[in-house]
XYZ file of C-alpha atoms in Angstrom:
525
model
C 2.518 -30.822 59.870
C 2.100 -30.445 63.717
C 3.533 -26.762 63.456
C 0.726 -26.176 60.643
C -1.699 -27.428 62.923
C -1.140 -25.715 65.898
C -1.128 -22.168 63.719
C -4.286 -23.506 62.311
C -5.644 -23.955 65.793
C -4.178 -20.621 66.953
C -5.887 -18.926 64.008
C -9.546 -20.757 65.120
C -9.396 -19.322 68.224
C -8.526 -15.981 67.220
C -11.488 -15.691 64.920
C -13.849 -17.221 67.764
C -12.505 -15.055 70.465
C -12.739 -11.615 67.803
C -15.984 -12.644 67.301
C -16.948 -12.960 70.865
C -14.983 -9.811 71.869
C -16.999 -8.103 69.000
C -20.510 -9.775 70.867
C -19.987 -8.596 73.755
C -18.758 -4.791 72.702
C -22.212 -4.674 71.071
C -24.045 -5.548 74.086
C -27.283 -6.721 72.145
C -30.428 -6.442 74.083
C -31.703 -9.459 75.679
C -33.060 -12.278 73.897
C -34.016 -15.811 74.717
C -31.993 -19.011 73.227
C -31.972 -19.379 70.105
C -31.880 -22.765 68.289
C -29.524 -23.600 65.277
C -30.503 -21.802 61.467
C -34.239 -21.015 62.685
C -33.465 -18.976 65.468
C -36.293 -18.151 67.456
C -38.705 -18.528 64.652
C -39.859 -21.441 66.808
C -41.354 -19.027 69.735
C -43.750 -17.225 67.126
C -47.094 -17.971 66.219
C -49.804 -17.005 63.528
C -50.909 -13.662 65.735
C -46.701 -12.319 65.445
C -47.293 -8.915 68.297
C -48.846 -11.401 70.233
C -45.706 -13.797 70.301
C -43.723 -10.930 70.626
C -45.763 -9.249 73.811
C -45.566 -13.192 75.558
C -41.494 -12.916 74.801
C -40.854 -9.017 76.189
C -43.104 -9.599 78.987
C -40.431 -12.345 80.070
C -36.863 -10.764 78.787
C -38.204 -6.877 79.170
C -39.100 -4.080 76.708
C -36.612 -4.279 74.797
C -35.833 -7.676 73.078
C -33.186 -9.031 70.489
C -34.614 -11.425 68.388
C -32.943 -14.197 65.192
C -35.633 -14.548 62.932
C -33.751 -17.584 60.988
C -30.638 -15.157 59.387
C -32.409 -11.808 60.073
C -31.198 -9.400 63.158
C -34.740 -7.912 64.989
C -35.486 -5.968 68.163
C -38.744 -5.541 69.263
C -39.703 -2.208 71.827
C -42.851 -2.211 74.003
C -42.819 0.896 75.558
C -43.719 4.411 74.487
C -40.439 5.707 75.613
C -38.460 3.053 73.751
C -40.779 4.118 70.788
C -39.992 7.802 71.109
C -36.604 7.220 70.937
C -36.547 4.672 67.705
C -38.816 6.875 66.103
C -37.990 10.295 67.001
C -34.766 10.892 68.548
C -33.388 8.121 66.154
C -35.468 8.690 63.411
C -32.911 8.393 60.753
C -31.379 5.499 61.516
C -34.738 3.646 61.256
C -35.545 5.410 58.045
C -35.464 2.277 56.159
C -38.253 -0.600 56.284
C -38.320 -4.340 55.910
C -38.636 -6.019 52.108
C -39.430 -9.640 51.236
C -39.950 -11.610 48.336
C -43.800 -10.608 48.320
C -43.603 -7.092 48.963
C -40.602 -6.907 45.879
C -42.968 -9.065 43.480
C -46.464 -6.777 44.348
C -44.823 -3.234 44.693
C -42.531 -3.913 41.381
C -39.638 -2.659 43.448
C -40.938 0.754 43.244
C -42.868 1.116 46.428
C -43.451 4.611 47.948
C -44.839 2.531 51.258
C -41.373 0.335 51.361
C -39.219 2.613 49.941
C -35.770 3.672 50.965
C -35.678 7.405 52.814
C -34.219 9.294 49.494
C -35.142 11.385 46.439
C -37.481 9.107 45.265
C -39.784 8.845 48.773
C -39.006 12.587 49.171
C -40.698 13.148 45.448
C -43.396 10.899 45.873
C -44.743 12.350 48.953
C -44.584 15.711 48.246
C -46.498 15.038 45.070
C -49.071 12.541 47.048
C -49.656 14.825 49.991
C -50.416 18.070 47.813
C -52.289 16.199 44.991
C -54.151 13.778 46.837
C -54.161 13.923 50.390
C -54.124 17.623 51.011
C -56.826 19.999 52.877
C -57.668 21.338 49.397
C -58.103 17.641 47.789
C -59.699 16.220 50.496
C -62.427 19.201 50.388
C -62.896 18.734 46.783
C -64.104 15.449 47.478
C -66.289 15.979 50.297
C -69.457 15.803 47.896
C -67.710 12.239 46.638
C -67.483 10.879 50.127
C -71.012 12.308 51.183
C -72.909 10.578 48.270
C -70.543 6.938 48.815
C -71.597 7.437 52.692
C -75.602 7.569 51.668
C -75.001 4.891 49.279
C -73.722 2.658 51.843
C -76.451 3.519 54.197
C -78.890 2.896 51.692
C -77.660 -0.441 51.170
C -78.361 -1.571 54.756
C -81.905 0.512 54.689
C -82.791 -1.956 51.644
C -81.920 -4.993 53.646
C -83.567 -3.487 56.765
C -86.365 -3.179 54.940
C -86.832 -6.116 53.664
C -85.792 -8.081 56.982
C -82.277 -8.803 55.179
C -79.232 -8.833 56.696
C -76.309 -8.163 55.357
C -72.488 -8.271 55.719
C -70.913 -5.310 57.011
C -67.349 -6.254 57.128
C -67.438 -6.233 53.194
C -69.711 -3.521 52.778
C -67.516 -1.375 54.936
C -64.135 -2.368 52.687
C -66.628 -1.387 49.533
C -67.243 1.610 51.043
C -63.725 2.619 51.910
C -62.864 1.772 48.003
C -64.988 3.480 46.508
C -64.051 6.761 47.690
C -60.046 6.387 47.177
C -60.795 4.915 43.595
C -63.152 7.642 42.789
C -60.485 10.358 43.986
C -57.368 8.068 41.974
C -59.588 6.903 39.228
C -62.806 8.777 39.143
C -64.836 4.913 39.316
C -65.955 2.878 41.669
C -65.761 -0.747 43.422
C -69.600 -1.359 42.317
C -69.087 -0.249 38.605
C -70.786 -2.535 36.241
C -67.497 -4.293 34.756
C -66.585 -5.197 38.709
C -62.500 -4.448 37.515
C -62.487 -2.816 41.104
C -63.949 -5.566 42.678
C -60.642 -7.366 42.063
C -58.885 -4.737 43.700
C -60.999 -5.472 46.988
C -60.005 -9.020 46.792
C -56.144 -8.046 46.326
C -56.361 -5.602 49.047
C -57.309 -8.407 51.460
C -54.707 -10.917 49.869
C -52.037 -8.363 49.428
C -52.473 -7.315 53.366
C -52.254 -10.722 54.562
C -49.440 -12.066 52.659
C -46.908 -8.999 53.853
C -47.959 -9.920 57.240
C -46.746 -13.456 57.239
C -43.112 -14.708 57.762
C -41.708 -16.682 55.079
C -39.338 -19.372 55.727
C -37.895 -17.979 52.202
C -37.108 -14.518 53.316
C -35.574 -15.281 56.284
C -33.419 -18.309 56.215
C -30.634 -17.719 53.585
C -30.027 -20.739 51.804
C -34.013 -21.581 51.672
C -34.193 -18.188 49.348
C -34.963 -20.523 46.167
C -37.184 -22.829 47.855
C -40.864 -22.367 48.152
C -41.315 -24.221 51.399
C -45.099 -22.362 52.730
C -46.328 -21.781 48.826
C -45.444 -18.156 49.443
C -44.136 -17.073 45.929
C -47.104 -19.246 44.162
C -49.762 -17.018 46.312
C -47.907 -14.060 45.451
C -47.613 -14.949 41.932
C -51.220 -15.722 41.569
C -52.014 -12.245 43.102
C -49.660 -10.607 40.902
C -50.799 -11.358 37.768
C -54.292 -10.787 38.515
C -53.465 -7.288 40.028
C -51.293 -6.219 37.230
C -53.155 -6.912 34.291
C -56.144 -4.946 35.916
C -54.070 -2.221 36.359
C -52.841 -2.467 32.996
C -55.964 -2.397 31.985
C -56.781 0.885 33.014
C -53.920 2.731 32.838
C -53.630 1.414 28.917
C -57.820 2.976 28.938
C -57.249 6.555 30.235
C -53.704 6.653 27.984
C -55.813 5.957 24.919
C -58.759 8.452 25.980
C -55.860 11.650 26.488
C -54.192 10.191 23.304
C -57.596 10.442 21.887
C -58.441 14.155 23.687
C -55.260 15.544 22.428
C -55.846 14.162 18.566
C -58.847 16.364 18.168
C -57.298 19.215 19.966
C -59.006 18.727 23.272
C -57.499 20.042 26.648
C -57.862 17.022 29.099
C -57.444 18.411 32.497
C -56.325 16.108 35.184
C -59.542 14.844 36.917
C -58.039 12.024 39.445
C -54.284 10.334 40.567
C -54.041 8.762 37.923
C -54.169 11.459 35.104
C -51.797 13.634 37.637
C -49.519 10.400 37.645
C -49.705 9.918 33.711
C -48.675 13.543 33.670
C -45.827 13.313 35.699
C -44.548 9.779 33.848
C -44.478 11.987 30.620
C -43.157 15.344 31.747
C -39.232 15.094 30.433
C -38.122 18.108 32.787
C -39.915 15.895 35.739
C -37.931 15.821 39.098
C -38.048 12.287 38.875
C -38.570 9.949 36.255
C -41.735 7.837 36.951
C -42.346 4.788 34.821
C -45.773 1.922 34.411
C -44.475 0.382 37.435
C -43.835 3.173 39.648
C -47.301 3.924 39.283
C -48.703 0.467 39.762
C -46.454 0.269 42.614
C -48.387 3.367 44.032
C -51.725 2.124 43.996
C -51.285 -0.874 45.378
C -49.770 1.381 48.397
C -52.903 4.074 48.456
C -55.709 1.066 47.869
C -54.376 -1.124 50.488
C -53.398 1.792 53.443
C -56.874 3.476 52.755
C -59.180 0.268 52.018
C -58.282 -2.234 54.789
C -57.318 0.100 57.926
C -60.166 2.150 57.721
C -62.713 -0.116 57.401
C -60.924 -2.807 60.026
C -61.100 0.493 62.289
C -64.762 1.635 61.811
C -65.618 -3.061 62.391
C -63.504 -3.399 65.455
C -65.284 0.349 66.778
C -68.766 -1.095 66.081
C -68.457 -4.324 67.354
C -67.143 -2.972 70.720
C -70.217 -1.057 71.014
C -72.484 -3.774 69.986
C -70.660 -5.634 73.084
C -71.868 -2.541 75.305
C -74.650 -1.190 75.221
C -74.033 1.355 77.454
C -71.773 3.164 75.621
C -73.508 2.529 72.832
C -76.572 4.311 73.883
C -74.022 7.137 75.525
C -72.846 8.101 71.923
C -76.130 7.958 70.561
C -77.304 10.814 72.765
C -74.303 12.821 72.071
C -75.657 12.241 68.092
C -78.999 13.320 69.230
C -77.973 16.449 71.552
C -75.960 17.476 68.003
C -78.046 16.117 65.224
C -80.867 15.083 65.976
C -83.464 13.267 63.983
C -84.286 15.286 61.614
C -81.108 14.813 59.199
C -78.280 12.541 58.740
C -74.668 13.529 60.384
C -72.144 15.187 58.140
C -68.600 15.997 58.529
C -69.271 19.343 59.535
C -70.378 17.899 62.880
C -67.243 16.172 63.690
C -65.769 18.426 65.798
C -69.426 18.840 67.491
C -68.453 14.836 68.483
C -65.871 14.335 71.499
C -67.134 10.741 72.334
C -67.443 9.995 68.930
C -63.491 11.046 68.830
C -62.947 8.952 72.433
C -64.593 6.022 70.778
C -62.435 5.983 67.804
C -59.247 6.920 70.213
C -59.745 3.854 72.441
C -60.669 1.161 69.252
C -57.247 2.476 67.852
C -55.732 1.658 71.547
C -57.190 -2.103 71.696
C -57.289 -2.515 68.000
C -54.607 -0.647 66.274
C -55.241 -1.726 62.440
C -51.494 -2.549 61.726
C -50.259 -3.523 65.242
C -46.847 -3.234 64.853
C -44.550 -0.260 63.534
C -42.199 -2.135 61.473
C -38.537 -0.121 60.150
C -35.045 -1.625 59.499
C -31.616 0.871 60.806
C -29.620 1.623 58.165
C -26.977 2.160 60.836
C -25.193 1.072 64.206
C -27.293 2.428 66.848
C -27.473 2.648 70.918
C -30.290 2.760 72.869
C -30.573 2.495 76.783
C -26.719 0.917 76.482
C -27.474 -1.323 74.077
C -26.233 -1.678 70.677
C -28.524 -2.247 67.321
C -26.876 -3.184 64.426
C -27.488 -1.948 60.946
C -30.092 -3.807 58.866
C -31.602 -4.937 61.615
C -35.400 -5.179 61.933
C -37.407 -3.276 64.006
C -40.881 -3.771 65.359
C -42.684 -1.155 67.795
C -45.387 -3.427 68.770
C -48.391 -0.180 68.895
C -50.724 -3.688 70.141
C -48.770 -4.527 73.598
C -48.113 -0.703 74.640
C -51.922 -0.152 74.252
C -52.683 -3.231 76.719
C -49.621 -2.190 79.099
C -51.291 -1.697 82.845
C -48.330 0.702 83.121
C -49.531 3.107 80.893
C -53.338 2.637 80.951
C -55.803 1.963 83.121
C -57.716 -1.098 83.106
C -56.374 -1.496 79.845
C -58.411 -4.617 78.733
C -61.740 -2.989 79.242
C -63.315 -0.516 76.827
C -63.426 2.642 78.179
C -63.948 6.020 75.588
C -63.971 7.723 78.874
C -60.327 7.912 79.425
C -60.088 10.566 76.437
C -62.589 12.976 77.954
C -61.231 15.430 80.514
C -64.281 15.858 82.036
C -64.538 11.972 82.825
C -61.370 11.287 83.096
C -60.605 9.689 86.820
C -56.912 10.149 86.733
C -54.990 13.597 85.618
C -55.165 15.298 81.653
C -52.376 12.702 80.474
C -54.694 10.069 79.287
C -57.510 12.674 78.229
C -54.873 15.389 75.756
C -53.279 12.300 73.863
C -53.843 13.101 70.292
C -53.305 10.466 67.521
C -50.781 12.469 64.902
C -47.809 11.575 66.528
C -46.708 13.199 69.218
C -47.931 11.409 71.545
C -46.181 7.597 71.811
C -48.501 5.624 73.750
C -51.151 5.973 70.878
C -49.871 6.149 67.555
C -52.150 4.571 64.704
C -50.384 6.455 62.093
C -47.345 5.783 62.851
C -44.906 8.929 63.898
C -42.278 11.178 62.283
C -41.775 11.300 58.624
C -42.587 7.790 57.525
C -46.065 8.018 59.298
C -49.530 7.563 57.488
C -50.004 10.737 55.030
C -53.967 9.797 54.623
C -54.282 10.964 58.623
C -56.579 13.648 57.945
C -58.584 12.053 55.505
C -59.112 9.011 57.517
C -60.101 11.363 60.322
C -62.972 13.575 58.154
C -64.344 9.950 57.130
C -63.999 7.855 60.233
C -66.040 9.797 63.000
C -68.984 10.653 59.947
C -69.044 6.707 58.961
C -69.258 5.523 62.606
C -71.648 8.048 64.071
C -74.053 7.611 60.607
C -74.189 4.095 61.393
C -74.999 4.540 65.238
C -77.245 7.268 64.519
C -79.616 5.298 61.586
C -79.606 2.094 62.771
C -79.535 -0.974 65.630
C -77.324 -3.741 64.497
C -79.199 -7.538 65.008
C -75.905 -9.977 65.018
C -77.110 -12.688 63.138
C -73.594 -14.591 63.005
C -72.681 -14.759 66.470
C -70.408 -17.951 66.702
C -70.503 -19.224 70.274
C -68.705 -16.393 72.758
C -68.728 -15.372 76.345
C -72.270 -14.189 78.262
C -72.219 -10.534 79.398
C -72.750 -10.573 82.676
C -74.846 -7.238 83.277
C -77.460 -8.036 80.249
C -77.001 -11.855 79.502
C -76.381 -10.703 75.980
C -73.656 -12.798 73.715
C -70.642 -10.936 73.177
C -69.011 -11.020 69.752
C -65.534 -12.671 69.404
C -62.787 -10.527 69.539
C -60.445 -12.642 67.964
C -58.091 -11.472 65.316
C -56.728 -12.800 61.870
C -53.167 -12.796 61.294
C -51.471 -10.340 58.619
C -50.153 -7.174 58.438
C -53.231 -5.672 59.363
C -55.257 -7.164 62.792
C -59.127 -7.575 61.210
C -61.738 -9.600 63.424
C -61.447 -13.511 62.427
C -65.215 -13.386 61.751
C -66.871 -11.366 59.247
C -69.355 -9.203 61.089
C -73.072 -9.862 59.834
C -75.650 -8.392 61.122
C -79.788 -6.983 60.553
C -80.137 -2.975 60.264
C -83.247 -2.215 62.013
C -84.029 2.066 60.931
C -83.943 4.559 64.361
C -84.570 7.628 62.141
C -87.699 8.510 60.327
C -88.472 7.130 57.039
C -89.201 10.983 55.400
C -85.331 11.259 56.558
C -83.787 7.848 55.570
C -85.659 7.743 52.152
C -84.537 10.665 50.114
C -80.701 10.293 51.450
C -81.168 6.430 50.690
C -82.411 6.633 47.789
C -85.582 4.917 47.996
């Protein structure tokens, strides 16, 4: 019995000293203590790239986190970035899954999917049939008729002394032209189906952004501790039988083309979907789900960022006036007042571009680059594990005094070589990619494919709305005095989720600043 013991012993000590051997070998990047099954879940709070900015600014740039079971590291520098992203690109190929984003993307997510056939297929097809030059031209009359639309909205309230919410007319806005170019209809359409889909982009956003006790700790997986799976449930069912809905509609109307012989060309995603779920000889096999799967991906990247982009943009000038009034003569030098901006102009628009450059900088719309290795991995000596969790937290390296100057303040300036105080690096930083201090996108072959469209419509939307009207904040919950003008500054505060939106809705009275003979026949009135 004694002999059985001591081997029993001898055996314990083996398997703890393997297993500290092993440790150490790894060399995992510094991390603070952790406490029993939770980890360090304990150290985060609602706003999760703030927690993890407070945590590297103690341990360093690169940090080693236990989120309950699940491995993370978090970088907060651009050259940490470069090197996850770029230089170890594959290895971070993969990205994170939980039991919300399984349930909403049906498994069959283009946006969570593995690197493989199936992401290779499905970006190929969405980059040439929907988010190419050629596409994105073909709807340039689309997204010049929404943009009037939406200013006419606020010239109806303006002129009857209304105001009006421009946090959700900006998201209506930003849905109507991706569901007119996926399903030729819009968020406003008399049945309001598409209206759900602006409330499930919202809920669908938030939800992937929160941690889930359920996800993370191992044997919690079947226990619904934060009423996670009941939200997601809920959202589910509501999203799916809208989409049902219409995909069972245009089925019926080619079913119904083809009966009495009529040719029905593709006219939006969808139809070029369909076609692909029902071409045999098709490189991959798409079925129902792989194409719900794929608008829930296109309505909640191009809804949500864009219009958290063009808010957080405005309300930063709205806090300034100076710079405020700065791009409005750059609009008038241009433009002037006898017309409304187009695209065409954007390139005519370098502060414009600055503007949008430093709200991206301050305000990225998804603050943190999220991936998961799919492999062992060294960086700067240390060792990442496979399936481990990576975060490139974009929010901290755009507030880092090391790479910015006066990086709270802001300052459009720094991305104009002509103003620029310092050298070119600041002012030739470009947001596709290439340049890691900046990257809104994302980088490398998992980053955004809607960059350029985002681009045509985000300097056109912003300037349109500087150039036709002043913006009376009628909402204003108590904030900070500007010294200069003894004007109330806006709060600045952001919601939690996947994507950073300001807590408040923005509300606010359009007052016109161009002629009515220009603002009535674009407006329709």
């Amino acid at each position: 019995m004694v002999a059985e013991l001591s081997l029993f012993a001898i055996l314990l000590f083996l398997v703890f000293f393997a297993r500290k051997q092993r440790h150490r070998r790894r060399q995992l990047p510094p991390s603070p203590m952790a406490l029993p099954i939770i980890g360090h879940l304990h150290l985060l709070g609602p706003l999760i790239h703030h927690s993890f900015r407070d945590i590297s600014s103690r341990y360093g740039p690169l940090i080693y986190l236990r989120l309950g079971s699940v491995s993370a590291v978090v970088a907060s520098t651009p050259e940490l970035a470069k090197q996850l992203l770029k230089t170890h690109e594959f290895t971070f190929s993969s990205r994170k899954h939980s039991i919300a984003i399984d349930r909403l993307t049906y498994n069959s997510s283009f946006a969570f999917a593995s690197y493989g056939p199936y992401w290779k297929f499905i970006k190929k097809i969405s980059t040439f049939e929907l988010l190419g030059n050629r596409m994105i031209n073909q709807f340039l009359p689309i997204r010049k008729q929404e943009l009037h639309r939406f200013l006419g909205v606020f010239y109806s309230k303006s002129k009857a002394g209304e105001s009006v919410n421009i946090t959700q007319e900006l998201i209506k806005l930003s849905n109507n032209i991706i569901s007119q170019m996926m399903l030729s209809m819009r968020s406003s359409s008399s049945d309001g189906e598409a209206e759900t889909v602006i409330t499930v982009v919202r809920e669908v956003t938030q939800i992937f952004g929160e941690f889930n006790i359920s996800d993370v700790i191992w044997f919690c997986k079947n226990i619904d501790f934060q009423g996670v799976r009941k939200r997601v449930e809920d959202i589910y069912f509501k999203y799916d039988g809208l989409l049902e809905k219409l995909i069972t509609s245009r089925e019926e109307l080619r079913k119904k083309n083809r009966s009495n012989g009529v040719v029905h060309e593709a006219r939006d995603f969808l139809d070029i979907m369909l076609d692909v779920m029902e071409d045999e000889n098709a490189e991959i096999k798409l079925t129902r789900n792989h194409i719900k799967a794929l608008f829930l991906d296109f309505f909640t990247a191009a809804t949500d960022t864009t219009a958290i982009t063009i808010e957080w943009a405005l309300a930063e000038l709205i806090n300034q006036p100076r710079i405020l009034e700065k791009a409005r003569e750059e609009i008038n030098s241009v433009v002037g007042n006898g017309r409304i901006i187009q695209e065409s102009d954007n390139s005519n628009l370098p502060y414009i571009q600055a503007i949008l450059k430093e709200t991206f900088r301050l305000h990225p719309p998804i603050p943190m680059i999220a991936r998961k290795s799919i492999q062992d991995c060294k960086i700067n000596g240390y060792t990442i594990p496979a399936n481990t969790l990576l975060f490139v937290n974009m929010w901290s390296i755009g507030r880092d005094p090391k790479y910015w100057r006066n990086p709270s303040q802001f300052q459009p300036e720094r991305f104009l070589q002509s103003c620029n105080e310092d050298d070119d690096v600041t002012s030739s930083i470009d947001i596709r990619g290439q340049h890691f201090q900046l990257l809104p996108f994302g980088a490398g072959r998992r980053s955004c494919p809607g960059i350029s469209l985002a681009m045509q419509a985000l300097p056109t939307t912003l300037a349109a709305m500087i150039q036709c009207f002043d913006w009376k904040v009628v909402n204003q919950p108590e904030g900070q005095i500007n010294g200069d003008d003894d004007h109330l500054l806006l709060d600045m505060t952001e919601r939690p989720g996947l994507t950073a939106p300001r807590i408040h809705e923005l509300v606010c009275t359009p007052v016109p600043r161009l002629p009515s003979d220009v603002l009535d026949p674009v407006c329709g009135n």
